[in-house]
Tab-separated table of C-alpha atoms in Angstrom:
chain	number	residue	atom	x	y	z
A	1	UNK	CA	-20.268	26.993	-16.756
A	2	UNK	CA	-22.081	28.602	-13.830
A	3	UNK	CA	-22.912	25.142	-12.449
A	4	UNK	CA	-19.315	24.026	-12.713
A	5	UNK	CA	-18.058	27.103	-10.909
A	6	UNK	CA	-20.545	26.571	-8.111
A	7	UNK	CA	-19.591	22.912	-7.818
A	8	UNK	CA	-15.912	23.804	-7.762
A	9	UNK	CA	-16.510	26.360	-5.039
A	10	UNK	CA	-18.572	23.856	-3.063
A	11	UNK	CA	-15.877	21.168	-3.340
A	12	UNK	CA	-13.224	23.666	-2.289
A	13	UNK	CA	-15.306	24.612	0.742
A	14	UNK	CA	-15.756	20.961	1.745
A	15	UNK	CA	-12.037	20.313	1.316
A	16	UNK	CA	-11.166	23.334	3.450
A	17	UNK	CA	-13.608	22.294	6.159
A	18	UNK	CA	-12.155	18.776	6.269
A	19	UNK	CA	-8.618	20.157	6.402
A	20	UNK	CA	-9.516	22.364	9.369
A	21	UNK	CA	-11.184	19.458	11.162
A	22	UNK	CA	-8.213	17.163	10.516
A	23	UNK	CA	-5.747	19.784	11.783
A	24	UNK	CA	-7.747	20.452	14.946
A	25	UNK	CA	-7.915	16.710	15.638
A	26	UNK	CA	-4.139	16.421	15.312
A	27	UNK	CA	-3.708	19.354	17.686
A	28	UNK	CA	-6.202	17.860	20.140
A	29	UNK	CA	-8.621	20.765	19.746
A	30	UNK	CA	-11.487	18.745	18.263
A	31	UNK	CA	-13.183	15.456	19.010
A	32	UNK	CA	-12.595	12.530	16.685
A	33	UNK	CA	-15.020	9.717	15.928
A	34	UNK	CA	-13.197	6.450	16.576
A	35	UNK	CA	-13.790	3.393	14.418
A	36	UNK	CA	-14.938	0.213	16.104
A	37	UNK	CA	-12.235	-2.199	17.263
A	38	UNK	CA	-13.086	-4.857	14.666
A	39	UNK	CA	-12.720	-2.406	11.792
A	40	UNK	CA	-9.466	-1.056	13.245
A	41	UNK	CA	-8.079	-4.599	13.420
A	42	UNK	CA	-9.123	-5.246	9.823
A	43	UNK	CA	-7.382	-2.043	8.680
A	44	UNK	CA	-4.173	-2.957	10.529
A	45	UNK	CA	-4.272	-6.459	9.054
A	46	UNK	CA	-4.855	-5.024	5.578
A	47	UNK	CA	-1.896	-2.643	5.877
A	48	UNK	CA	0.307	-5.519	7.052
A	49	UNK	CA	-0.813	-7.677	4.141
A	50	UNK	CA	-0.157	-4.919	1.616
A	51	UNK	CA	3.316	-4.063	2.972
A	52	UNK	CA	4.594	-7.643	3.085
A	53	UNK	CA	2.997	-8.605	-0.217
A	54	UNK	CA	4.744	-5.652	-1.843
A	55	UNK	CA	8.113	-6.636	-0.358
A	56	UNK	CA	7.715	-10.291	-1.367
A	57	UNK	CA	6.642	-9.248	-4.858
A	58	UNK	CA	9.622	-6.918	-5.372
A	59	UNK	CA	12.162	-9.415	-4.062
A	60	UNK	CA	10.694	-12.230	-6.149
A	61	UNK	CA	11.101	-10.003	-9.192
A	62	UNK	CA	14.765	-9.519	-8.285
A	63	UNK	CA	15.194	-13.268	-7.798
A	64	UNK	CA	13.679	-14.134	-11.165
A	65	UNK	CA	15.281	-11.244	-13.063
A	66	UNK	CA	18.363	-9.749	-11.338
A	67	UNK	CA	18.962	-7.298	-14.203
A	68	UNK	CA	17.157	-4.011	-13.319
A	69	UNK	CA	17.224	-2.814	-16.951
A	70	UNK	CA	15.440	-5.977	-18.058
A	71	UNK	CA	12.827	-5.516	-15.321
A	72	UNK	CA	12.187	-1.933	-16.458
A	73	UNK	CA	11.824	-3.125	-20.055
A	74	UNK	CA	9.332	-5.805	-19.022
A	75	UNK	CA	7.414	-3.204	-16.983
A	76	UNK	CA	7.001	-0.930	-20.004
A	77	UNK	CA	5.889	-3.801	-22.232
A	78	UNK	CA	3.307	-4.751	-19.607
A	79	UNK	CA	1.975	-1.188	-19.310
A	80	UNK	CA	1.777	-0.900	-23.100
A	81	UNK	CA	-0.142	-4.183	-23.128
A	82	UNK	CA	2.394	-5.751	-25.472
A	83	UNK	CA	4.119	-9.103	-25.288
A	84	UNK	CA	7.758	-8.816	-24.258
A	85	UNK	CA	10.244	-10.361	-26.710
A	86	UNK	CA	11.697	-13.737	-25.802
A	87	UNK	CA	14.883	-13.210	-23.823
A	88	UNK	CA	17.798	-15.656	-24.057
A	89	UNK	CA	18.799	-16.930	-20.630
A	90	UNK	CA	22.393	-16.669	-19.450
A	91	UNK	CA	22.772	-20.446	-19.531
A	92	UNK	CA	21.599	-20.659	-23.133
A	93	UNK	CA	23.913	-17.810	-24.145
A	94	UNK	CA	26.891	-19.449	-22.426
A	95	UNK	CA	26.132	-22.768	-24.107
A	96	UNK	CA	25.991	-21.096	-27.519
A	97	UNK	CA	29.338	-19.358	-26.914
A	98	UNK	CA	30.923	-22.675	-25.932
A	99	UNK	CA	29.673	-24.410	-29.055
A	100	UNK	CA	30.798	-21.520	-31.270
A	101	UNK	CA	34.237	-21.640	-29.649
A	102	UNK	CA	34.422	-25.396	-30.268
A	103	UNK	CA	33.956	-24.791	-33.998
A	104	UNK	CA	37.025	-22.533	-34.047
A	105	UNK	CA	39.129	-24.758	-31.787
A	106	UNK	CA	38.135	-27.868	-33.718
A	107	UNK	CA	35.268	-30.118	-32.652
A	108	UNK	CA	37.554	-33.137	-33.016
A	109	UNK	CA	40.014	-31.900	-30.388
A	110	UNK	CA	39.579	-32.945	-26.748
A	111	UNK	CA	38.916	-29.345	-25.689
A	112	UNK	CA	36.521	-28.687	-28.578
A	113	UNK	CA	34.483	-31.837	-28.038
A	114	UNK	CA	34.235	-31.107	-24.319
A	115	UNK	CA	33.085	-27.568	-25.042
A	116	UNK	CA	30.347	-28.965	-27.299
A	117	UNK	CA	29.180	-31.372	-24.593
A	118	UNK	CA	29.213	-28.775	-21.808
A	119	UNK	CA	27.546	-26.245	-24.107
A	120	UNK	CA	24.668	-28.622	-24.797
A	121	UNK	CA	24.020	-29.065	-21.099
A	122	UNK	CA	24.322	-25.332	-20.431
A	123	UNK	CA	21.547	-24.850	-22.971
A	124	UNK	CA	19.466	-27.482	-21.190
A	125	UNK	CA	20.028	-25.660	-17.900
A	126	UNK	CA	19.000	-22.412	-19.585
A	127	UNK	CA	15.854	-24.045	-20.951
A	128	UNK	CA	14.930	-25.301	-17.480
A	129	UNK	CA	15.503	-21.817	-16.116
A	130	UNK	CA	13.237	-20.327	-18.782
A	131	UNK	CA	10.413	-22.735	-17.855
A	132	UNK	CA	10.860	-21.908	-14.174
A	133	UNK	CA	10.758	-18.153	-14.822
A	134	UNK	CA	7.615	-18.433	-16.926
A	135	UNK	CA	5.745	-20.672	-14.492
A	136	UNK	CA	6.745	-18.510	-11.505
A	137	UNK	CA	5.728	-15.293	-13.246
A	138	UNK	CA	2.292	-16.669	-14.118
A	139	UNK	CA	1.625	-18.706	-10.989
A	140	UNK	CA	3.121	-16.482	-8.284
A	141	UNK	CA	3.990	-12.956	-9.434
A	142	UNK	CA	0.758	-12.303	-11.333
A	143	UNK	CA	-1.599	-12.985	-8.365
A	144	UNK	CA	0.516	-10.754	-6.115
A	145	UNK	CA	0.516	-7.992	-8.722
A	146	UNK	CA	-3.243	-8.321	-9.220
A	147	UNK	CA	-3.793	-7.850	-5.494
A	148	UNK	CA	-1.539	-4.786	-5.270
A	149	UNK	CA	-2.799	-3.109	-8.428
A	150	UNK	CA	-6.431	-4.234	-8.218
A	151	UNK	CA	-7.900	-5.268	-4.882
A	152	UNK	CA	-5.695	-3.046	-2.744
A	153	UNK	CA	-6.314	0.037	-4.857
A	154	UNK	CA	-10.045	-0.488	-4.436
A	155	UNK	CA	-9.624	-0.918	-0.678
A	156	UNK	CA	-7.449	2.213	-0.457
A	157	UNK	CA	-10.016	4.230	-2.397
A	158	UNK	CA	-12.833	3.143	-0.077
A	159	UNK	CA	-10.694	3.839	2.989
A	160	UNK	CA	-10.011	7.374	1.808
A	161	UNK	CA	-13.737	7.818	1.249
A	162	UNK	CA	-14.389	6.483	4.767
A	163	UNK	CA	-11.931	8.988	6.212
A	164	UNK	CA	-13.720	11.821	4.389
A	165	UNK	CA	-17.065	10.594	5.700
A	166	UNK	CA	-15.653	10.529	9.219
A	167	UNK	CA	-14.350	14.089	8.903
A	168	UNK	CA	-17.742	15.223	7.583
A	169	UNK	CA	-19.439	13.509	10.527
A	170	UNK	CA	-17.151	15.197	13.041
A	171	UNK	CA	-17.711	18.570	11.369
A	172	UNK	CA	-21.461	18.055	11.741
A	173	UNK	CA	-21.040	17.086	15.392
A	174	UNK	CA	-18.975	20.206	16.060
A	175	UNK	CA	-21.496	22.391	14.231
A	176	UNK	CA	-24.405	20.933	16.241
A	177	UNK	CA	-22.517	21.399	19.496
A	178	UNK	CA	-21.825	25.027	18.634
A	179	UNK	CA	-25.446	25.650	17.641
A	180	UNK	CA	-26.769	24.162	20.901
A	181	UNK	CA	-24.408	26.291	22.957
A	182	UNK	CA	-25.562	29.417	21.138
A	183	UNK	CA	-29.200	28.387	21.560
A	184	UNK	CA	-28.712	27.863	25.298
A	185	UNK	CA	-27.102	31.270	25.607
A	186	UNK	CA	-29.992	32.919	23.757
A	187	UNK	CA	-32.524	31.068	25.937
A	188	UNK	CA	-30.756	32.273	29.052
A	189	UNK	CA	-30.979	35.864	27.819
A	190	UNK	CA	-34.646	35.353	26.923
A	191	UNK	CA	-35.364	34.376	30.526
A	192	UNK	CA	-34.421	37.884	31.500
A	193	UNK	CA	-36.946	39.238	28.941
A	194	UNK	CA	-34.320	40.667	26.629
A	195	UNK	CA	-36.402	41.506	23.472
A	196	UNK	CA	-33.332	41.564	21.218
A	197	UNK	CA	-32.541	37.925	21.984
A	198	UNK	CA	-35.946	36.486	21.058
A	199	UNK	CA	-35.267	36.574	17.313
A	200	UNK	CA	-31.724	35.280	17.854
A	201	UNK	CA	-33.065	32.374	19.913
A	202	UNK	CA	-35.462	31.461	17.127
A	203	UNK	CA	-32.611	31.678	14.618
A	204	UNK	CA	-30.425	29.361	16.664
A	205	UNK	CA	-33.280	26.919	17.139
A	206	UNK	CA	-33.591	26.657	13.388
A	207	UNK	CA	-29.814	26.250	13.152
A	208	UNK	CA	-29.916	23.383	15.662
A	209	UNK	CA	-32.633	21.611	13.684
A	210	UNK	CA	-30.613	22.005	10.499
A	211	UNK	CA	-27.431	20.753	12.188
A	212	UNK	CA	-29.246	17.719	13.578
A	213	UNK	CA	-30.577	16.884	10.117
A	214	UNK	CA	-27.086	17.184	8.600
A	215	UNK	CA	-25.685	15.044	11.401
A	216	UNK	CA	-28.202	12.263	10.721
A	217	UNK	CA	-27.320	12.287	7.019
A	218	UNK	CA	-23.574	12.301	7.780
A	219	UNK	CA	-23.983	9.465	10.281
A	220	UNK	CA	-25.895	7.377	7.719
A	221	UNK	CA	-23.281	7.926	5.040
A	222	UNK	CA	-20.486	7.151	7.482
A	223	UNK	CA	-22.111	3.904	8.631
A	224	UNK	CA	-22.737	2.834	5.031
A	225	UNK	CA	-19.133	3.535	4.022
A	226	UNK	CA	-17.785	1.772	7.116
A	227	UNK	CA	-19.763	-1.332	6.147
A	228	UNK	CA	-18.431	-1.254	2.582
A	229	UNK	CA	-14.861	-0.879	3.828
A	230	UNK	CA	-15.343	-3.663	6.363
A	231	UNK	CA	-16.570	-6.111	3.718
A	232	UNK	CA	-13.613	-5.345	1.450
A	233	UNK	CA	-11.096	-5.765	4.281
A	234	UNK	CA	-12.676	-9.050	5.368
A	235	UNK	CA	-12.054	-10.277	1.814
A	236	UNK	CA	-8.313	-10.216	2.542
A	237	UNK	CA	-8.776	-13.595	4.245
A	238	UNK	CA	-9.652	-15.126	0.875
A	239	UNK	CA	-6.653	-13.287	-0.587
A	240	UNK	CA	-4.412	-15.074	1.919
A	241	UNK	CA	-5.902	-18.401	0.872
A	242	UNK	CA	-5.259	-17.625	-2.790
A	243	UNK	CA	-1.688	-16.499	-2.105
A	244	UNK	CA	-1.080	-19.654	-0.074
A	245	UNK	CA	-2.053	-21.787	-3.055
A	246	UNK	CA	0.199	-19.711	-5.318
A	247	UNK	CA	3.055	-20.088	-2.847
A	248	UNK	CA	2.733	-23.875	-2.992
A	249	UNK	CA	2.843	-23.705	-6.788
A	250	UNK	CA	5.955	-21.502	-6.623
A	251	UNK	CA	7.733	-23.964	-4.340
A	252	UNK	CA	6.721	-26.839	-6.625
A	253	UNK	CA	8.137	-24.966	-9.632
A	254	UNK	CA	11.393	-24.384	-7.743
A	255	UNK	CA	11.621	-28.060	-6.795
A	256	UNK	CA	11.082	-29.146	-10.411
A	257	UNK	CA	13.645	-26.623	-11.661
A	258	UNK	CA	16.372	-27.654	-9.218
A	259	UNK	CA	15.639	-31.338	-9.826
A	260	UNK	CA	16.081	-30.815	-13.571
A	261	UNK	CA	19.325	-28.919	-12.991
A	262	UNK	CA	20.626	-31.700	-10.744
A	263	UNK	CA	19.710	-34.321	-13.329
A	264	UNK	CA	21.446	-32.406	-16.139
A	265	UNK	CA	24.600	-31.929	-14.083
A	266	UNK	CA	24.729	-35.609	-13.127
A	267	UNK	CA	24.419	-36.581	-16.782
A	268	UNK	CA	27.131	-34.083	-17.715
A	269	UNK	CA	29.478	-35.427	-15.053
A	270	UNK	CA	28.935	-38.959	-16.316
A	271	UNK	CA	29.737	-37.927	-19.881
A	272	UNK	CA	32.866	-36.072	-18.808
A	273	UNK	CA	33.955	-38.982	-16.628
A	274	UNK	CA	33.540	-41.466	-19.486
A	275	UNK	CA	35.643	-39.258	-21.742
A	276	UNK	CA	38.166	-38.469	-19.038
A	277	UNK	CA	40.251	-41.625	-19.434
A	278	UNK	CA	40.713	-41.156	-23.184
A	279	UNK	CA	41.268	-37.422	-23.125
A	280	UNK	CA	43.553	-37.273	-20.096
A	281	UNK	CA	45.423	-40.611	-19.868
A	282	UNK	CA	47.309	-41.297	-16.653
A	283	UNK	CA	50.932	-40.330	-17.255
A	284	UNK	CA	52.181	-42.868	-14.736
A	285	UNK	CA	50.349	-45.881	-16.099
A	286	UNK	CA	52.693	-48.502	-17.554
A	287	UNK	CA	55.838	-46.527	-16.742
A	288	UNK	CA	56.608	-46.395	-13.052
A	289	UNK	CA	60.065	-44.969	-13.611
A	290	UNK	CA	60.649	-41.357	-12.649
A	291	UNK	CA	61.994	-40.426	-16.077
A	292	UNK	CA	58.526	-40.457	-17.645
A	293	UNK	CA	56.595	-38.415	-15.065
A	294	UNK	CA	54.178	-36.022	-16.790
A	295	UNK	CA	50.826	-34.752	-15.585
A	296	UNK	CA	48.542	-31.761	-15.899
A	297	UNK	CA	45.590	-30.312	-14.133
A	298	UNK	CA	42.392	-32.223	-13.839
A	299	UNK	CA	39.817	-31.566	-16.596
A	300	UNK	CA	37.472	-30.311	-13.898
A	301	UNK	CA	40.115	-28.112	-12.315
A	302	UNK	CA	38.667	-25.110	-10.560
A	303	UNK	CA	35.205	-26.623	-10.203
A	304	UNK	CA	35.147	-29.492	-7.711
A	305	UNK	CA	37.578	-32.058	-6.400
A	306	UNK	CA	37.664	-35.418	-8.207
A	307	UNK	CA	36.410	-38.535	-6.536
A	308	UNK	CA	38.753	-40.179	-4.076
A	309	UNK	CA	40.924	-42.689	-6.004
A	310	UNK	CA	40.557	-46.350	-5.147
A	311	UNK	CA	43.088	-47.873	-2.764
A	312	UNK	CA	46.181	-49.382	-4.362
A	313	UNK	CA	45.443	-52.682	-6.100
A	314	UNK	CA	46.897	-55.783	-4.513
A	315	UNK	CA	47.969	-56.999	-7.972
A	316	UNK	CA	50.205	-53.991	-8.350
A	317	UNK	CA	51.353	-53.930	-4.765
A	318	UNK	CA	51.921	-57.501	-3.695
A	319	UNK	CA	53.858	-56.241	-0.673
A	320	UNK	CA	52.257	-53.437	1.335
A	321	UNK	CA	54.142	-50.174	0.963
A	322	UNK	CA	55.725	-48.983	4.188
A	323	UNK	CA	55.904	-45.209	3.885
A	324	UNK	CA	58.400	-44.779	6.678
A	325	UNK	CA	60.882	-47.003	4.818
A	326	UNK	CA	60.459	-45.245	1.442
A	327	UNK	CA	63.461	-43.143	0.459
A	328	UNK	CA	63.351	-40.486	-2.276
A	329	UNK	CA	65.358	-41.404	-5.365
A	330	UNK	CA	68.570	-39.569	-6.125
A	331	UNK	CA	66.957	-38.118	-9.262
A	332	UNK	CA	63.366	-37.883	-10.474
A	333	UNK	CA	61.710	-35.928	-7.666
A	334	UNK	CA	59.368	-33.197	-8.856
A	335	UNK	CA	57.446	-30.254	-7.485
A	336	UNK	CA	53.649	-30.398	-7.652
A	337	UNK	CA	50.887	-27.897	-6.933
A	338	UNK	CA	47.911	-29.217	-4.969
A	339	UNK	CA	44.630	-28.510	-6.779
A	340	UNK	CA	42.163	-29.505	-4.044
A	341	UNK	CA	42.086	-30.243	-0.335
A	342	UNK	CA	42.494	-33.925	0.474
A	343	UNK	CA	42.005	-35.685	3.802
A	344	UNK	CA	44.224	-38.710	4.399
A	345	UNK	CA	42.292	-41.951	4.777
A	346	UNK	CA	44.952	-43.560	6.968
A	347	UNK	CA	48.485	-43.012	8.303
A	348	UNK	CA	50.062	-44.110	5.025
A	349	UNK	CA	48.548	-41.117	3.180
A	350	UNK	CA	49.419	-37.434	3.333
A	351	UNK	CA	46.701	-34.813	3.773
A	352	UNK	CA	46.804	-32.023	1.190
A	353	UNK	CA	45.798	-28.374	1.162
A	354	UNK	CA	44.783	-26.552	-2.001
A	355	UNK	CA	47.461	-24.356	-3.657
A	356	UNK	CA	50.354	-25.640	-1.575
A	357	UNK	CA	53.554	-27.001	-3.169
A	358	UNK	CA	54.924	-30.433	-2.282
A	359	UNK	CA	57.665	-32.762	-3.549
A	360	UNK	CA	56.493	-35.971	-5.237
A	361	UNK	CA	58.095	-39.073	-6.652
A	362	UNK	CA	57.178	-42.652	-7.400
A	363	UNK	CA	58.683	-45.987	-6.436
A	364	UNK	CA	58.772	-49.264	-8.347
A	365	UNK	CA	55.610	-51.338	-8.047
A	366	UNK	CA	53.501	-48.429	-6.830
A	367	UNK	CA	49.924	-48.003	-8.064
A	368	UNK	CA	49.976	-45.512	-10.997
A	369	UNK	CA	47.106	-43.497	-9.454
A	370	UNK	CA	49.287	-42.603	-6.483
A	371	UNK	CA	52.596	-40.879	-5.729
A	372	UNK	CA	54.699	-40.421	-2.651
A	373	UNK	CA	54.479	-36.820	-1.451
A	374	UNK	CA	56.679	-34.964	1.021
A	375	UNK	CA	56.039	-31.740	2.907
A	376	UNK	CA	58.914	-30.932	5.219
A	377	UNK	CA	59.325	-33.971	7.471
A	378	UNK	CA	55.850	-35.299	6.587
A	379	UNK	CA	55.526	-38.046	4.018
A	380	UNK	CA	52.732	-40.174	2.599
A	381	UNK	CA	50.856	-41.351	-0.467
A	382	UNK	CA	48.943	-38.716	-2.439
A	383	UNK	CA	46.457	-39.148	-5.356
A	384	UNK	CA	47.711	-38.029	-8.778
A	385	UNK	CA	44.348	-36.465	-9.731
A	386	UNK	CA	44.719	-33.896	-6.943
A	387	UNK	CA	48.055	-32.603	-8.295
A	388	UNK	CA	49.472	-30.466	-11.073
A	389	UNK	CA	53.096	-31.403	-11.735
A	390	UNK	CA	55.263	-28.358	-12.263
A	391	UNK	CA	58.738	-29.681	-13.032
């Protein structure tokens, strides 16, 4: 107990002495031992590496898991050294909802069968996302975390120890300087044969010797700690090399993930396109008269514009249609809402703008994929797949 109290008192005294030295340095009242330029550059480079690695790590976490609650949950599982439960991705959950809805709507209906198809591909997209998240967490996030929580903590600990050694060294320098000044003063008094100063001069001489010994010890400890810190900071170069390799692996994982997503979406579009003709038959095919005009929105409405329809077939239009000579019929014109923007390919077509209303009608012998559209005094052919007939 007595030993512990003495040690505690000694540590408190050292802490107080360092605090005084640090404060005097900040106020410019005490000299400060400067580190060599190479070590200063290494420290600045280390701080830069730590700050940017931390920012990249945090933002990558947000990219891979946008939900902050889920990130907190994963953090606690990691600290408890337990495996986090498997989390269903949003794509997989959406796909399951679509397939469950198809069961209620009827899997044999056009809408139900399409929901089943889209749901399957949403699950595939979710599976690809899961693989990407796992590979990125292991190959990119883990090395960054290991640096921040392992290597950098060790470096920070040694840097704090180096700072303490520097403060101790400066305290010793200040103590030696003070002792030498007092010794010189006592020697000056001794020259005038002042008997009372002889003992004081001897006392200060012993104090100088003691201060010099403490300074040598402090200098040795400081130099040793500076070397340890330097070696650790120089190791950051190998950390950069390791992080560079991990960055390449992260980019490769992203490329694979997006390639898989693109492949799945192309396959889905092909399946929907093959089913499009049966599910949504062209209302104008085989009945060019205006009495039978019916149409609805495209099955992909709200996602992306359909492919540009082919030009009118020569077998259906033996005589080229002259738009300027086309007259609207007395009855059979209808209003239509434009679903997507459309740029006219030539002067016979009418450019369209999404969400606008136009008047449409057909004429005998016209290709069933096209209608004649009018907007004010503008007139031209418009593709049926870009329209939703309203009346």
